[in-house]
Each structure stands twice: as structure tokens, then as C-alpha cells.
């Protein structure tokens, strides 16, 4: 697996793929989808697909691919090697969602949640396979969110393909297990050799599993918290673990879409109470009225100062 | 989830982000550095910040662009306030004018250095060092020369002509810059697809008058409006329909809006209902220190975590 396209710029998402086996373009195929790195606060989330002709399902089983979680890293690498060796009939593709992509999607003005992001990535990968001539007939997916809804969504998007969404699909269908191995291997390699875009000097690479409950990960997060910038792009800012630490240890940053308490915000913005529009104007000519700045200045947010 | 963030007021800075006229930084010719000074704002009568260029030869006004949620990255530091200061040339006559008007009430010709005195803003005398000040004094005052001494007396007539010229020049500038002056336009960031053809000369005059009024007293502003032969605008409050009042007459109310039953003699407010015994006893309960029911439905205010 050549990671260099992602490592060239790990702030954005990247797709890596094997060559499409010729057999997949002529025979009916099945495709498995799985993800790796959904929970960690560190590193990318990787979506993987694996596909092979329906006729080769048994041979895939022979490779003894199993749920990536039950395997050690070495076993996974080994199995990935075997998949690469079976390239005459097995194809794969992974989509690496950089932590920066996850942060910016989830924290942007119009929130784009992790489920939606997951779904869209999975859909993108299926489309990629279709666009490259893979004769898809069956798709197996490990579920994200409610299985039946997800299944309906995918079936509607890909008419003519039999979509099966199942929890624990990675231990039920070998093709999904194979996909999960691709995804997991990609994630492991990316996390291990993460290129920090930030100038952090010698980075302590001992960040543990990257999961929020790992003490090593927590210690690392504390160590690399910058009061102004927060974290390097390796960290998912949208994770509450990261947010809580930044809220307590870093400088407070205000954004204009921060939610504020209704009345307080109104007061700060000098909003008039709705009621004031219904009351009669305060008696006669108002001499106490303070100087009103001309709209040329107010429209441009310009004001006079009396001190620096 | 994230804590509610509490805003702390901007603390005093020792640095600013400034856009200044080239002439401000031209300190070659004079010995003193440009300096910020507090002077009396002719429009508000309160202190405002100005800048005197090196050698006090040029006056600048200081305006700040200020909007919520802005900060600066300056080199390797963060500047908390996102303010952008503008230091732009200004005619010192605007600041001299109020002093001259004040002394003009005595009706005497006076030397200007006696006029430009202000206990609150002692720096005001420095305005006379500006190259434009003495040279353009004749725009707002009558001059008399006795020997080598010059005396001045405020002239309303001259001032009005001078201000009128200012307004006309502002109109030219407004047109050149395509600034929307029409009444309907509320936002300068609003992009018009078709050019503003509905803005007439009066709109421009009125807008320019409003801009110039930022630099003169309210009285002068009103006088200038008259001088420009612009009718005073009725305030929007007056154009609103008056709040409805029920007529207190015995005549039957004209149909149109049927509120007749409220006006009829036999319409009387019902006395408030009597409370039941249970309600009465509840009303007597000591409620000091208790939150009103409504408080449980408004969002909670959390204190900032230290």
C-alpha cells in the first residue's frame, strides 16, 4: 500500500486503491465496506472496500480473513499481503478521512456529523468501484446508525445491487473482513508514520491507541496542548475529549456562531425588546437623545475612539 | 459538551493595527514624533482621539473598525482585539471652529492663541501649528491686522459658505466612489445589480450633509441644512400612525373597525375572580429566595471554569 499520496498532504482526504482485477469487470462481484478508526481522538478515519467475483467467495474464505479487531497488527499485515497476492481477483480501495477533515466537517457552520460523513464516504467508494467497471451485484456493509435505514438509503442509491447492512458484518462476511483489514492496515500505517505539518520539534510518538480513554492518549493530549492553537491537525478537534481540554486549559476563543444565552446575547448586541416597538414613543421631542453616528460610519463599523 | 464561554472585556493593548496616511510616518522634516492626542470632538463635545503629525503640521482623525469576533495574528503574536485603526488627514478648522464660535459670542476680534484655550484639552492650542490652520482661518472668521498682530472674529456667514463647499465636495467624492446614498439602502455590503438611478441630487446632498455633521455641532448642522435649502426631514416617529385612542364620547362609534362593545356604556370590566381558599393559602406562602417557575425554562447560565 503506497501511502505517499496521503502523506504528501495529510490535511485533506485521500483515496488509495489497488488495480481493478480484470475478473471483476466481467463477472458479477460482491463488495464489502468497513471502517477503521471511528472512535479515536487521534488520527484519520479510514474507509475500506474490498471486492471480488462472486465465484471467488470460497477462495477468499480460504485466505482466512477475519474481523480485523480479533487480529494482531502483524496478522493484519500478513493478511493484507495475502490480499495483495490475490490481486488477480481481489481489488480494494481505501478512503482516508484526515483528522483535519473530520474536525472541519463536524465543526463547520452547517454541521456535518460523523454518521453523514461515514455514509457519504462509503457511498463514494461504491461509486468509485462502479465507475471503474466493477460488476457489482452484492454489497455488504457494517452498519453505521440504524441498519434498516442505512440499507434503504444505499439500496435506493444503487438500484440493481443487493445491499445488506448488518451489525458485525465484518465477522459475518469474508468480503467485509477483507475490507476491514485494508482499512485497519491503512490506518495503522498512517498513524504510525504521521507527518506533523506543525513545527513541533521532536514529537513524542507515544500517544497510545488514540482512543479517548487511553491514559497515554490523554497524557499526550495534555502535553501537546497549545494555549492559542489547541492541537496539531493530528487531533480531531470535534471530539469532546479535545474540546474539554481546550475549554479548560487553552485561551477562550469566541466564534460568531457560538450559542449564547438568549437574553444576554440580546443585551450584548443592544437588541431592543420586541415590546418596545409596541409602546408609544417616549413623549414629544427627545432632547436627551444621544448623538447618532451617521450611517456612513455605522455601516462600515467605524467609530471614534476616546482612548487607545 | 463545551462550557458556555464567558466574554471578558478587552484589556488594554500596547500595540495596535493601524492604517495611516503616508504623511504620518514622514518624520524626516520635523523633530517631534507623531502623537495621539485627545481633543474635543466638535460634534459630541466629548473627548475623541486625534493624531498630530510630526511637528504638529498636520491633523489626523482616528477611526476604529470594530466588529465582534475578530482578532489579529501579528507576526508571532496574537492581538486580541480585531480592531483596525485608520489615521486619516483632517481639516483642523473643524476642531478650531467651536472655540471660535464660543469666543465669537463676545463679538470682539481676538488673537487666535487666546481663543484656543481649553483647560480640559490643553493640547488644543497645538492645532494652531498645523499648516492649514492659520492660512484657512479666513474661511470661518473675519480677520483684522493691527501691526504684526492678527485678530479674528467668528463669522456665521463665512462658515456656512465654507461648509456648503465641503458638502459639495463630499457629494463629488460620494459620486466618484459610487456610495449608495438612497434612503432604501440599509447595508453597504448589499450589492446592487443595477446602478442606483433613483438616488437624486437631494439624496446626495443630504447624505453629504450628514457626513459633514459628524464634524460640527448640532446647531451648526441645523443651520447648514437651512443654508443648503434642504427641508428638515420629519422624523420617522412622526410618520408612524398615532397610537389609537378610544374616543370618550357618547356618540356611537363609526363602523369600520368594530370595537363598539368596548365603548358602550354597559361594557364594564369584570371584577377579578375571587380566589378559592386553597389559592389564598398558597398566595400567602413565603416565597423569598424561591425561583420563579419561568426560570426553569430559560437556558442555564454556567460560570466559566477556572
XYZ file of C-alpha atoms in Angstrom:
614
model
C 0.000 0.000 0.000
C 1.609 3.208 -1.139
C 0.702 5.927 1.316
C 2.692 8.687 -0.301
C -0.300 10.481 -1.890
C -1.779 10.936 1.557
C 1.497 11.717 3.256
C 2.156 14.471 0.755
C -0.711 16.371 2.367
C -2.331 14.777 5.344
C -4.688 17.683 5.991
C -7.106 16.516 3.333
C -8.781 13.271 2.440
C -7.237 10.826 0.061
C -8.218 7.692 -1.790
C -5.797 4.844 -2.353
C -6.717 1.857 -4.480
C -5.445 -1.305 -5.992
C -5.693 -2.018 -9.673
C -9.102 -3.309 -10.670
C -8.758 -7.039 -11.422
C -9.963 -7.862 -14.909
C -12.167 -10.623 -13.482
C -14.139 -8.006 -11.581
C -15.040 -6.172 -14.753
C -16.529 -9.197 -16.437
C -18.023 -11.263 -13.632
C -20.674 -10.408 -11.110
C -18.996 -9.184 -7.951
C -19.604 -8.723 -4.279
C -18.233 -5.804 -2.325
C -17.622 -5.304 1.405
C -17.343 -1.991 3.223
C -15.869 -1.379 6.642
C -14.186 1.393 8.530
C -11.312 1.737 10.951
C -10.667 4.498 13.435
C -14.138 5.778 14.102
C -13.639 6.328 17.823
C -10.134 7.647 18.350
C -9.470 11.289 19.049
C -6.213 10.981 17.131
C -5.536 10.212 13.518
C -7.685 9.593 10.473
C -10.768 7.523 9.968
C -10.290 5.096 7.124
C -12.986 3.553 4.977
C -12.115 0.436 3.069
C -13.817 -1.561 0.334
C -12.839 -4.942 -0.977
C -14.418 -6.646 -3.960
C -14.127 -9.928 -5.791
C -16.171 -12.020 -8.232
C -18.981 -13.971 -6.591
C -17.327 -17.134 -7.894
C -14.232 -16.463 -5.798
C -16.009 -16.126 -2.465
C -14.772 -19.533 -1.352
C -11.181 -18.705 -2.237
C -11.455 -15.546 -0.175
C -12.623 -17.634 2.730
C -9.544 -19.787 2.198
C -7.383 -16.736 2.938
C -8.841 -16.892 6.444
C -9.549 -13.193 6.594
C -11.327 -12.431 9.815
C -12.632 -9.432 11.695
C -9.675 -7.099 11.988
C -10.330 -6.484 15.665
C -9.599 -10.118 16.558
C -6.200 -9.918 14.868
C -2.859 -8.550 15.926
C -1.216 -5.913 13.832
C 1.240 -8.439 12.442
C -1.564 -10.803 11.459
C -3.362 -7.978 9.718
C -0.278 -7.007 7.766
C 0.126 -10.629 6.840
C -3.445 -10.916 5.617
C -3.195 -7.693 3.674
C -0.154 -9.170 1.982
C -2.245 -12.193 1.036
C -4.949 -9.941 -0.421
C -2.329 -8.179 -2.480
C -1.115 -11.553 -3.707
C -4.659 -12.426 -4.758
C -4.848 -9.329 -6.937
C -5.946 -11.354 -9.920
C -9.393 -11.483 -8.394
C -9.424 -9.248 -5.284
C -9.481 -5.495 -5.548
C -9.549 -2.913 -2.794
C -9.743 0.812 -2.207
C -9.447 2.896 0.922
C -10.575 6.404 1.612
C -8.568 8.145 4.306
C -10.510 10.890 6.041
C -7.848 13.038 7.659
C -8.464 14.147 11.241
C -8.485 17.685 9.917
C -11.317 16.823 7.538
C -13.265 15.266 10.377
C -12.710 18.329 12.583
C -13.667 20.839 9.935
C -16.729 18.894 8.801
C -18.091 18.454 12.272
C -17.291 21.983 13.440
C -18.299 23.971 10.396
C -21.221 26.351 10.372
C -23.581 23.832 8.883
C -22.688 20.821 10.960
C -21.844 17.677 9.100
C -21.911 14.824 11.527
C -19.766 11.746 11.619
C -22.567 9.443 10.501
C -23.331 11.516 7.454
C -19.631 11.734 6.696
C -19.328 7.945 7.079
C -22.288 7.257 4.842
C -21.075 9.620 2.150
C -17.603 8.118 2.210
C -18.985 4.605 1.880
C -21.239 5.707 -0.967
C -18.292 7.399 -2.652
C -16.277 4.209 -2.546
C -19.097 2.101 -4.004
C -19.480 4.679 -6.742
C -15.740 4.527 -7.340
C -15.973 0.759 -7.872
C -18.920 1.182 -10.236
C -17.185 3.953 -12.158
C -14.236 1.659 -12.705
C -16.347 -1.054 -14.221
C -16.680 -3.436 -11.301
C -19.806 -5.529 -11.949
C -21.368 -5.109 -8.542
C -24.255 -7.352 -7.616
C -23.970 -7.585 -3.838
C -22.779 -5.068 -1.280
C -22.186 -5.901 2.367
C -21.820 -3.147 4.904
C -21.106 -2.987 8.592
C -23.729 -0.642 9.927
C -23.397 2.954 10.997
C -26.512 4.032 12.794
C -29.767 2.115 12.311
C -29.159 -0.771 9.881
C -32.505 -0.769 8.076
C -32.421 2.952 7.343
C -28.889 2.749 6.053
C -29.815 -0.237 3.940
C -32.783 1.571 2.446
C -30.614 4.594 1.676
C -27.954 2.516 -0.071
C -30.495 0.380 -1.965
C -32.155 3.491 -3.286
C -28.858 4.984 -4.373
C -27.664 1.841 -6.071
C -30.670 0.217 -7.726
C -29.975 -3.253 -9.023
C -27.470 -4.019 -6.295
C -28.450 -6.182 -3.406
C -27.376 -4.251 -0.297
C -27.010 -5.986 3.039
C -26.364 -3.837 6.082
C -25.666 -5.827 9.196
C -24.117 -5.076 12.540
C -20.917 -7.125 12.951
C -20.830 -7.665 9.182
C -17.064 -7.795 9.471
C -17.256 -11.132 11.261
C -20.128 -12.466 9.120
C -18.941 -11.861 5.570
C -15.360 -12.552 4.480
C -15.508 -9.714 1.948
C -16.280 -7.261 4.741
C -13.484 -8.745 6.861
C -11.138 -8.184 3.948
C -12.331 -4.574 3.681
C -11.824 -4.081 7.384
C -8.262 -5.366 7.092
C -7.494 -2.920 4.296
C -8.937 -0.054 6.302
C -7.191 -1.043 9.501
C -3.815 -1.568 7.850
C -4.060 1.825 6.177
C -4.932 3.497 9.437
C -2.194 1.763 11.388
C 0.425 2.779 8.881
C -0.781 6.366 8.642
C -0.907 6.830 12.393
C 2.477 5.230 12.940
C 4.271 7.425 10.485
C 2.214 10.586 10.922
C 3.917 13.587 9.404
C 3.226 16.517 11.637
C 2.680 19.569 9.486
C 3.265 21.732 12.531
C 6.674 22.686 13.708
C 6.681 20.759 16.969
C 10.294 19.693 17.016
C 10.838 16.122 18.104
C 7.305 14.791 18.603
C 6.704 12.249 21.298
C 5.173 9.403 19.308
C 3.973 7.567 22.368
C 0.304 8.509 22.039
C -1.091 5.072 22.753
C -4.125 3.823 20.918
C -5.543 7.227 20.200
C -8.786 6.338 21.931
C -10.036 8.938 24.423
C -9.996 6.504 27.339
C -6.354 5.524 26.847
C -4.255 7.193 29.601
C -1.324 7.519 27.206
C -3.501 9.349 24.698
C -4.783 11.670 27.418
C -1.286 12.428 28.650
C -0.188 13.145 25.092
C -3.141 15.479 24.537
C -2.227 17.401 27.666
C 1.395 17.656 26.617
C 0.684 18.972 23.143
C -1.997 21.473 24.003
C -1.092 24.898 22.733
C -2.952 27.694 24.525
C -3.653 29.582 21.289
C -3.845 26.961 18.558
C -5.015 23.989 20.549
C -3.703 20.931 18.812
C -1.811 19.778 15.766
C -4.013 18.632 12.890
C -3.440 15.059 14.020
C -6.099 15.602 16.685
C -9.816 15.619 15.990
C -10.915 18.937 17.431
C -14.537 17.929 17.293
C -14.041 15.179 19.877
C -15.322 16.176 23.261
C -12.064 14.945 24.816
C -10.150 17.558 22.862
C -12.805 20.214 23.380
C -12.968 19.738 27.127
C -9.218 20.048 27.444
C -9.153 23.159 25.284
C -12.014 24.702 27.199
C -10.204 24.289 30.482
C -6.566 24.757 29.521
C -6.451 26.918 26.412
C -7.395 30.510 25.738
C -11.105 31.030 25.157
C -11.940 31.710 21.540
C -15.271 33.199 20.536
C -16.877 32.498 17.205
C -19.844 34.304 15.814
C -21.857 31.112 15.671
C -21.263 30.302 19.332
C -24.535 29.775 21.018
C -25.191 32.361 23.626
C -27.895 32.718 26.163
C -30.823 34.456 24.565
C -31.260 37.433 26.809
C -27.583 38.004 27.449
C -26.748 37.884 23.782
C -29.544 40.279 23.025
C -28.244 42.661 25.633
C -24.728 42.454 24.298
C -25.924 43.146 20.809
C -28.058 46.026 22.063
C -31.159 44.435 20.688
C -34.377 46.166 21.516
C -37.055 44.284 23.266
C -39.872 43.338 20.956
C -42.207 45.093 23.350
C -40.581 48.446 22.744
C -41.969 48.508 19.221
C -45.487 48.466 20.524
C -45.236 51.186 23.100
C -45.860 54.783 22.253
C -42.733 56.792 21.513
C -41.399 58.496 24.603
C -43.049 61.883 24.889
C -42.595 64.633 22.330
C -39.236 65.777 21.093
C -36.485 63.806 22.671
C -33.740 66.158 23.768
C -31.819 63.566 25.729
C -31.276 61.539 22.597
C -27.561 60.918 22.288
C -25.559 61.727 19.219
C -26.346 59.371 16.388
C -23.407 58.488 14.226
C -24.014 58.862 10.520
C -24.785 55.654 8.696
C -21.683 56.029 6.571
C -19.733 55.111 9.680
C -22.114 52.682 11.304
C -22.498 50.702 8.099
C -18.747 50.386 7.934
C -18.410 49.602 11.638
C -16.280 52.669 12.105
C -16.259 54.611 15.286
C -14.393 57.367 17.007
C -12.209 56.495 19.919
C -11.556 58.424 23.042
C -8.636 56.383 24.236
C -6.363 53.790 22.800
C -20.031 19.286 25.907
C -18.410 22.642 25.659
C -18.879 25.034 28.529
C -20.646 28.298 27.917
C -17.940 30.760 27.189
C -17.883 33.957 29.135
C -16.632 37.065 27.479
C -14.049 39.064 29.268
C -13.643 42.694 28.336
C -10.794 43.645 26.080
C -7.780 44.526 28.124
C -5.593 47.497 27.323
C -3.254 46.847 24.453
C 0.159 48.229 23.962
C 0.042 47.650 20.251
C -2.458 48.409 17.523
C -3.014 47.573 13.936
C -3.117 50.895 12.120
C -3.561 52.078 8.594
C -2.171 55.555 8.345
C -1.686 58.168 5.696
C 1.828 58.225 4.281
C 2.315 61.700 5.649
C 2.018 60.406 9.206
C 5.188 58.399 9.002
C 7.067 61.101 7.158
C 9.048 62.309 10.165
C 12.134 63.428 8.324
C 11.451 67.156 8.280
C 10.444 67.711 11.853
C 11.915 66.950 15.199
C 8.884 65.696 17.135
C 7.217 62.344 16.507
C 3.573 61.976 15.538
C 1.437 61.595 18.640
C -2.083 60.595 19.600
C -3.898 63.455 21.331
C -7.273 63.760 22.976
C -9.222 66.733 21.736
C -12.761 67.989 21.998
C -14.923 66.373 19.344
C -16.911 69.216 17.777
C -19.897 67.001 17.152
C -20.234 65.268 20.517
C -18.441 67.859 22.654
C -16.676 64.947 24.367
C -13.138 63.690 24.086
C -12.078 61.945 20.905
C -8.788 60.657 19.763
C -6.859 62.502 17.080
C -3.321 62.445 15.896
C -0.925 65.269 15.276
C 1.766 64.552 12.734
C 5.374 65.292 13.396
C 5.955 68.944 14.132
C 2.164 69.270 14.611
C 1.868 70.335 10.979
C -0.983 68.022 10.073
C -4.053 66.870 11.946
C -5.463 63.362 11.586
C -8.601 61.826 12.872
C -8.573 58.316 14.286
C -11.379 55.928 13.480
C -11.572 52.316 14.521
C -13.098 49.480 12.598
C -14.551 47.299 15.261
C -16.711 44.232 14.887
C -17.367 41.294 17.128
C -15.358 38.119 16.837
C -12.200 39.445 15.281
C -8.562 39.046 16.300
C -5.219 39.636 14.676
C -2.252 37.426 14.149
C 0.686 39.805 14.143
C 3.982 38.144 13.406
C 4.326 35.525 16.103
C 1.756 37.040 18.448
C -1.984 37.228 18.762
C -3.634 40.574 19.144
C -6.880 40.021 20.937
C -8.839 42.948 19.624
C -9.546 42.702 15.921
C -9.597 46.460 15.654
C -8.233 48.245 12.662
C -7.351 51.864 13.264
C -7.487 54.376 10.469
C -5.466 57.552 10.753
C -6.672 59.890 8.047
C -5.985 63.572 7.358
C -8.484 66.016 8.745
C -9.076 69.732 8.364
C -8.110 71.320 11.708
C -10.660 74.084 11.139
C -13.403 71.681 12.289
C -11.778 71.462 15.698
C -10.965 75.154 15.885
C -14.484 76.174 14.907
C -16.220 75.512 18.271
C -13.668 77.624 20.136
C -14.049 80.456 17.683
C -17.846 80.294 17.916
C -17.630 80.400 21.683
C -15.386 83.478 21.731
C -17.360 84.969 18.867
C -20.327 85.374 21.211
C -18.427 88.247 22.825
C -18.403 89.923 19.421
C -14.799 91.036 19.666
C -11.844 90.453 17.426
C -9.367 88.307 19.312
C -5.968 86.806 18.724
C -6.438 83.105 17.994
C -3.961 81.888 20.569
C -6.222 83.400 23.204
C -9.244 81.677 21.700
C -7.697 78.266 21.552
C -7.598 77.573 25.237
C -9.259 74.668 26.970
C -8.485 73.509 30.476
C -9.858 70.086 29.729
C -7.934 69.666 26.486
C -4.767 71.753 26.749
C -3.449 70.150 23.558
C -5.959 72.168 21.547
C -3.536 75.068 21.203
C -1.267 72.782 19.198
C -3.883 72.827 16.446
C -2.673 76.297 15.541
C 0.674 74.846 14.491
C -0.997 72.989 11.662
C -0.045 74.498 8.346
C -3.663 74.735 7.249
C -4.990 76.360 10.394
C -3.976 79.987 10.194
C -3.912 80.005 6.423
C -7.545 78.960 6.188
C -8.906 80.851 9.164
C -10.467 83.350 6.781
C -12.996 80.688 5.782
C -14.703 80.903 9.131
C -13.725 84.253 10.551
C -13.245 87.864 9.713
C -9.673 88.970 10.025
C -8.116 92.204 11.157
C -4.468 93.033 11.102
C -3.042 95.542 13.529
C 0.633 95.927 13.023
C 2.100 92.485 13.043
C -0.774 91.053 15.066
C -3.764 89.253 13.573
C -7.192 89.254 15.141
C -10.151 87.058 14.283
C -13.895 87.100 14.810
C -16.217 84.231 14.026
C -18.465 84.699 11.031
C -21.501 82.508 10.659
C -21.995 83.602 7.076
C -18.482 82.671 6.024
C -18.679 79.419 7.898
C -21.893 78.442 6.149
C -20.363 79.107 2.758
C -17.311 77.133 3.745
C -19.401 74.210 4.972
C -21.522 74.320 1.869
C -18.395 73.927 -0.209
C -17.424 70.993 1.964
C -20.774 69.383 1.343
C -20.472 69.911 -2.397
C -17.028 68.385 -2.433
C -18.301 65.462 -0.424
C -21.079 64.957 -2.965
C -18.462 64.781 -5.715
C -16.492 62.252 -3.710
C -19.589 60.186 -2.973
C -20.484 60.047 -6.634
C -16.982 59.132 -7.616
C -16.909 56.309 -5.106
C -20.358 55.040 -6.035
C -21.588 55.187 -2.489
C -25.238 54.340 -2.111
C -26.945 57.305 -0.573
C -30.574 56.434 -1.224
C -32.895 56.076 1.692
C -33.774 52.494 0.923
C -30.278 51.162 1.144
C -29.508 49.853 4.553
C -26.307 47.940 4.070
C -23.115 48.972 2.374
C -22.309 45.346 1.707
C -25.515 44.906 -0.230
C -24.509 44.539 -3.838
C -26.736 46.269 -6.305
C -27.176 44.613 -9.637
C -28.291 47.722 -11.418
C -26.781 51.069 -10.752
C -28.591 53.292 -8.387
C -30.602 55.525 -10.616
C -33.145 56.527 -8.024
C -30.618 58.489 -5.979
C -31.246 62.092 -6.781
C -29.262 65.175 -6.058
C -31.083 65.762 -2.810
C -30.165 62.312 -1.537
C -26.532 63.064 -2.196
C -26.744 66.471 -0.574
C -28.482 65.080 2.453
C -26.017 62.229 2.809
C -23.068 64.589 2.478
C -24.673 66.933 4.971
C -24.977 64.016 7.371
C -21.327 63.175 6.933
C -20.182 66.759 7.473
C -22.448 66.910 10.530
C -20.158 64.335 12.119
C -17.624 67.149 12.376
C -19.735 70.083 13.515
C -22.099 70.849 16.356
C -25.769 70.051 16.140
C -26.666 73.720 15.918
C -24.340 74.261 13.002
C -25.683 71.136 11.367
C -29.216 72.508 11.506
C -28.110 75.884 10.247
C -26.245 74.201 7.414
C -29.331 72.264 6.448
C -31.189 75.532 6.084
C -28.324 77.070 4.185
C -28.407 74.145 1.763
C -32.156 74.759 1.418
C -32.919 71.206 2.407
C -36.206 70.798 4.233
C -35.842 69.171 7.608
C -36.884 65.555 7.441
C -39.817 64.588 9.513
C -38.606 62.033 11.971
C -39.811 58.520 11.258
C -41.599 58.571 14.586
C -43.940 61.275 13.383
C -44.757 59.443 10.203
C -45.963 56.467 12.134
C -49.689 56.425 12.704
C -50.598 57.729 16.133
C -51.417 55.115 18.692
C -55.124 54.525 18.776
C -57.113 56.226 21.411
C -60.680 55.386 22.228
C -62.914 58.340 21.986
C -64.601 59.218 25.201
C -67.852 60.353 23.724
C -71.389 59.114 23.944
C -71.811 59.146 20.187
C -71.997 55.752 18.608
C -68.675 54.739 17.139
C -68.498 54.777 13.399
C -68.307 51.344 11.900
C -65.064 50.371 10.251
C -63.308 48.638 12.985
C -65.896 47.295 15.286
C -64.809 47.947 18.800
C -68.240 49.236 19.704
C -68.854 46.891 22.505
C -65.832 48.259 24.343
C -67.183 51.757 24.001
C -70.708 51.073 25.003
C -71.784 52.262 28.388
C -72.755 48.872 29.669
C -69.325 47.500 28.988
C -67.585 47.206 32.286
C -64.618 45.252 33.367
C -65.497 42.243 35.366
C -64.098 42.327 38.864
C -61.301 39.840 39.322
C -62.492 36.423 40.251
C -62.422 35.515 43.856
C -59.672 33.126 44.810
C -60.508 29.790 46.289
C -59.407 29.054 49.791
C -56.607 26.853 48.533
C -55.323 29.580 46.183
C -55.465 32.091 49.005
C -53.408 29.963 51.300
C -50.895 29.313 48.540
C -50.590 33.003 47.862
C -49.617 33.579 51.456
C -46.676 31.166 51.333
C -43.289 32.764 51.917
C -41.648 32.740 48.520
C -38.459 34.614 49.362
C -35.422 33.045 47.756
C -37.519 30.845 45.534
C -37.008 30.876 41.787
C -39.985 31.797 39.666
C -41.322 28.901 37.641
C -40.268 30.606 34.423
C -36.600 30.454 35.379
C -36.634 26.714 34.952
C -37.431 27.083 31.303
C -34.717 29.567 30.312
C -31.289 28.252 29.344
C -28.921 27.740 32.247
C -26.065 30.171 32.726
C -22.929 28.341 33.583
C -19.970 30.050 35.115
C -16.689 29.880 33.307
C -14.453 27.172 34.629
C -11.290 28.450 36.149
